[in-house]
Amino acid sequence: MLRSMFRLKLLVAAAALLASNATFADNESGLAAIYNYRLHGHKTACGEVYNKNALTTAHQTLPCGSKVKITNQKNHKSVVLRVTDRGPTQAGRIVDVSTRAAKALGMHRVDLTPVELKVIKKGKP
């Protein structure tokens, strides 16, 4: 019993140390995809309900609540989005964007779009 409690405390301390040393790229380039419309109304990894009409995005590592500027590299349209979920899970993609964000970026008729991501404000880890 005492050993298992010690192991648990050690694991918690190690996780806290890793989280405090986590680094995030301030700029990234890659592909953006549009969230599946069927996720509208479902809970995100950050605990919010996904709204396809909000200016939101999913990112693998940025803390929830972070604000990022996404720029479509084809037409140079930009939009500021708030990270509300984890994802995408497909290789090569750096973000999934809401339907409203996709329209603002001019990518609503295209599945994948090359984008540049710039962190404006990091959320609390």
GROMACS .gro file of C-alpha atoms in nm:
model
  125
    1MET     CA    1   0.000   0.000   0.000
    2LEU     CA    2   0.276   0.244   0.096
    3ARG     CA    3   0.477   0.158  -0.214
    4SER     CA    4   0.179   0.212  -0.445
    5MET     CA    5   0.111   0.552  -0.286
    6PHE     CA    6   0.477   0.647  -0.332
    7ARG     CA    7   0.464   0.540  -0.697
    8LEU     CA    8   0.150   0.743  -0.752
    9LYS     CA    9   0.307   1.052  -0.594
   10LEU     CA   10   0.617   1.001  -0.807
   11LEU     CA   11   0.410   0.975  -1.124
   12VAL     CA   12   0.213   1.289  -1.036
   13ALA     CA   13   0.535   1.480  -0.967
   14ALA     CA   14   0.687   1.362  -1.295
   15ALA     CA   15   0.376   1.465  -1.489
   16ALA     CA   16   0.380   1.810  -1.327
   17LEU     CA   17   0.748   1.852  -1.413
   18LEU     CA   18   0.688   1.755  -1.775
   19ALA     CA   19   0.391   1.992  -1.801
   20SER     CA   20   0.588   2.283  -1.658
   21ASN     CA   21   0.870   2.228  -1.908
   22ALA     CA   22   0.640   2.187  -2.207
   23THR     CA   23   0.730   2.408  -2.499
   24PHE     CA   24   0.513   2.516  -2.787
   25ALA     CA   25   0.620   2.643  -3.125
   26ASP     CA   26   0.519   3.006  -3.175
   27ASN     CA   27   0.490   2.951  -3.549
   28GLU     CA   28   0.393   2.642  -3.746
   29SER     CA   29   0.314   2.564  -4.105
   30GLY     CA   30   0.111   2.272  -4.227
   31LEU     CA   31  -0.233   2.167  -4.336
   32ALA     CA   32  -0.564   2.273  -4.188
   33ALA     CA   33  -0.883   2.072  -4.215
   34ILE     CA   34  -1.243   2.157  -4.138
   35TYR     CA   35  -1.405   1.997  -3.833
   36ASN     CA   36  -1.660   1.734  -3.916
   37TYR     CA   37  -2.002   1.905  -3.901
   38ARG     CA   38  -2.138   1.603  -3.710
   39LEU     CA   39  -1.933   1.708  -3.404
   40HIS     CA   40  -2.149   2.022  -3.361
   41GLY     CA   41  -2.300   2.011  -3.012
   42HIS     CA   42  -2.057   1.751  -2.876
   43LYS     CA   43  -1.816   1.814  -2.589
   44THR     CA   44  -1.454   1.893  -2.677
   45ALA     CA   45  -1.138   1.779  -2.497
   46CYS     CA   46  -1.126   2.119  -2.325
   47GLY     CA   47  -1.473   2.065  -2.178
   48GLU     CA   48  -1.662   2.306  -2.404
   49VAL     CA   49  -1.941   2.220  -2.641
   50TYR     CA   50  -1.825   2.247  -3.002
   51ASN     CA   51  -2.009   2.516  -3.197
   52LYS     CA   52  -1.947   2.515  -3.572
   53ASN     CA   53  -2.044   2.885  -3.581
   54ALA     CA   54  -1.772   2.993  -3.334
   55LEU     CA   55  -1.418   3.094  -3.426
   56THR     CA   56  -1.242   2.793  -3.277
   57THR     CA   57  -0.973   2.540  -3.358
   58ALA     CA   58  -0.823   2.212  -3.240
   59HIS     CA   59  -0.448   2.179  -3.182
   60GLN     CA   60  -0.245   1.885  -3.050
   61THR     CA   61  -0.029   2.061  -2.791
   62LEU     CA   62  -0.131   2.423  -2.730
   63PRO     CA   63  -0.314   2.473  -2.401
   64CYS     CA   64  -0.689   2.520  -2.408
   65GLY     CA   65  -0.784   2.885  -2.437
   66SER     CA   66  -0.477   2.977  -2.642
   67LYS     CA   67  -0.536   3.227  -2.922
   68VAL     CA   68  -0.377   3.171  -3.259
   69LYS     CA   69  -0.372   3.356  -3.588
   70ILE     CA   70  -0.425   3.122  -3.882
   71THR     CA   71  -0.333   3.244  -4.230
   72ASN     CA   72  -0.439   3.065  -4.547
   73GLN     CA   73  -0.119   3.048  -4.752
   74LYS     CA   74  -0.307   3.035  -5.082
   75ASN     CA   75  -0.517   3.352  -5.047
   76HIS     CA   76  -0.350   3.519  -4.743
   77LYS     CA   77  -0.679   3.552  -4.551
   78SER     CA   78  -0.630   3.540  -4.173
   79VAL     CA   79  -0.845   3.483  -3.867
   80VAL     CA   80  -0.779   3.469  -3.491
   81LEU     CA   81  -0.909   3.148  -3.330
   82ARG     CA   82  -0.931   3.008  -2.979
   83VAL     CA   83  -0.808   2.654  -2.906
   84THR     CA   84  -1.098   2.452  -2.765
   85ASP     CA   85  -1.007   2.094  -2.854
   86ARG     CA   86  -0.728   1.845  -2.921
   87GLY     CA   87  -0.654   1.733  -3.271
   88PRO     CA   88  -0.609   1.673  -3.554
   89THR     CA   89  -0.501   1.312  -3.545
   90GLN     CA   90  -0.401   1.279  -3.912
   91ALA     CA   91  -0.035   1.316  -4.007
   92GLY     CA   92   0.061   1.646  -4.168
   93ARG     CA   93  -0.232   1.841  -4.028
   94ILE     CA   94  -0.162   2.105  -3.766
   95VAL     CA   95  -0.517   2.227  -3.693
   96ASP     CA   96  -0.883   2.152  -3.744
   97VAL     CA   97  -1.092   2.467  -3.778
   98SER     CA   98  -1.462   2.533  -3.723
   99THR     CA   99  -1.697   2.584  -4.018
  100ARG     CA  100  -1.714   2.960  -3.953
  101ALA     CA  101  -1.334   2.983  -3.938
  102ALA     CA  102  -1.303   2.786  -4.262
  103LYS     CA  103  -1.537   3.030  -4.436
  104ALA     CA  104  -1.339   3.327  -4.302
  105LEU     CA  105  -1.021   3.167  -4.437
  106GLY     CA  106  -1.178   3.099  -4.775
  107MET     CA  107  -1.135   2.723  -4.740
  108HIS     CA  108  -1.495   2.612  -4.695
  109ARG     CA  109  -1.503   2.432  -5.030
  110VAL     CA  110  -1.163   2.265  -4.991
  111ASP     CA  111  -1.081   1.968  -4.766
  112LEU     CA  112  -0.720   2.058  -4.682
  113THR     CA  113  -0.550   2.396  -4.702
  114PRO     CA  114  -0.187   2.496  -4.635
  115VAL     CA  115  -0.181   2.742  -4.345
  116GLU     CA  116   0.057   2.923  -4.116
  117LEU     CA  117  -0.017   2.934  -3.745
  118LYS     CA  118   0.113   3.208  -3.517
  119VAL     CA  119   0.054   3.192  -3.140
  120ILE     CA  120  -0.088   3.521  -3.011
  121LYS     CA  121  -0.160   3.420  -2.651
  122LYS     CA  122  -0.096   3.091  -2.476
  123GLY     CA  123  -0.366   2.957  -2.249
  124LYS     CA  124  -0.296   2.817  -1.904
  125PRO     CA  125  -0.162   2.459  -1.918
   0.00000   0.00000   0.00000
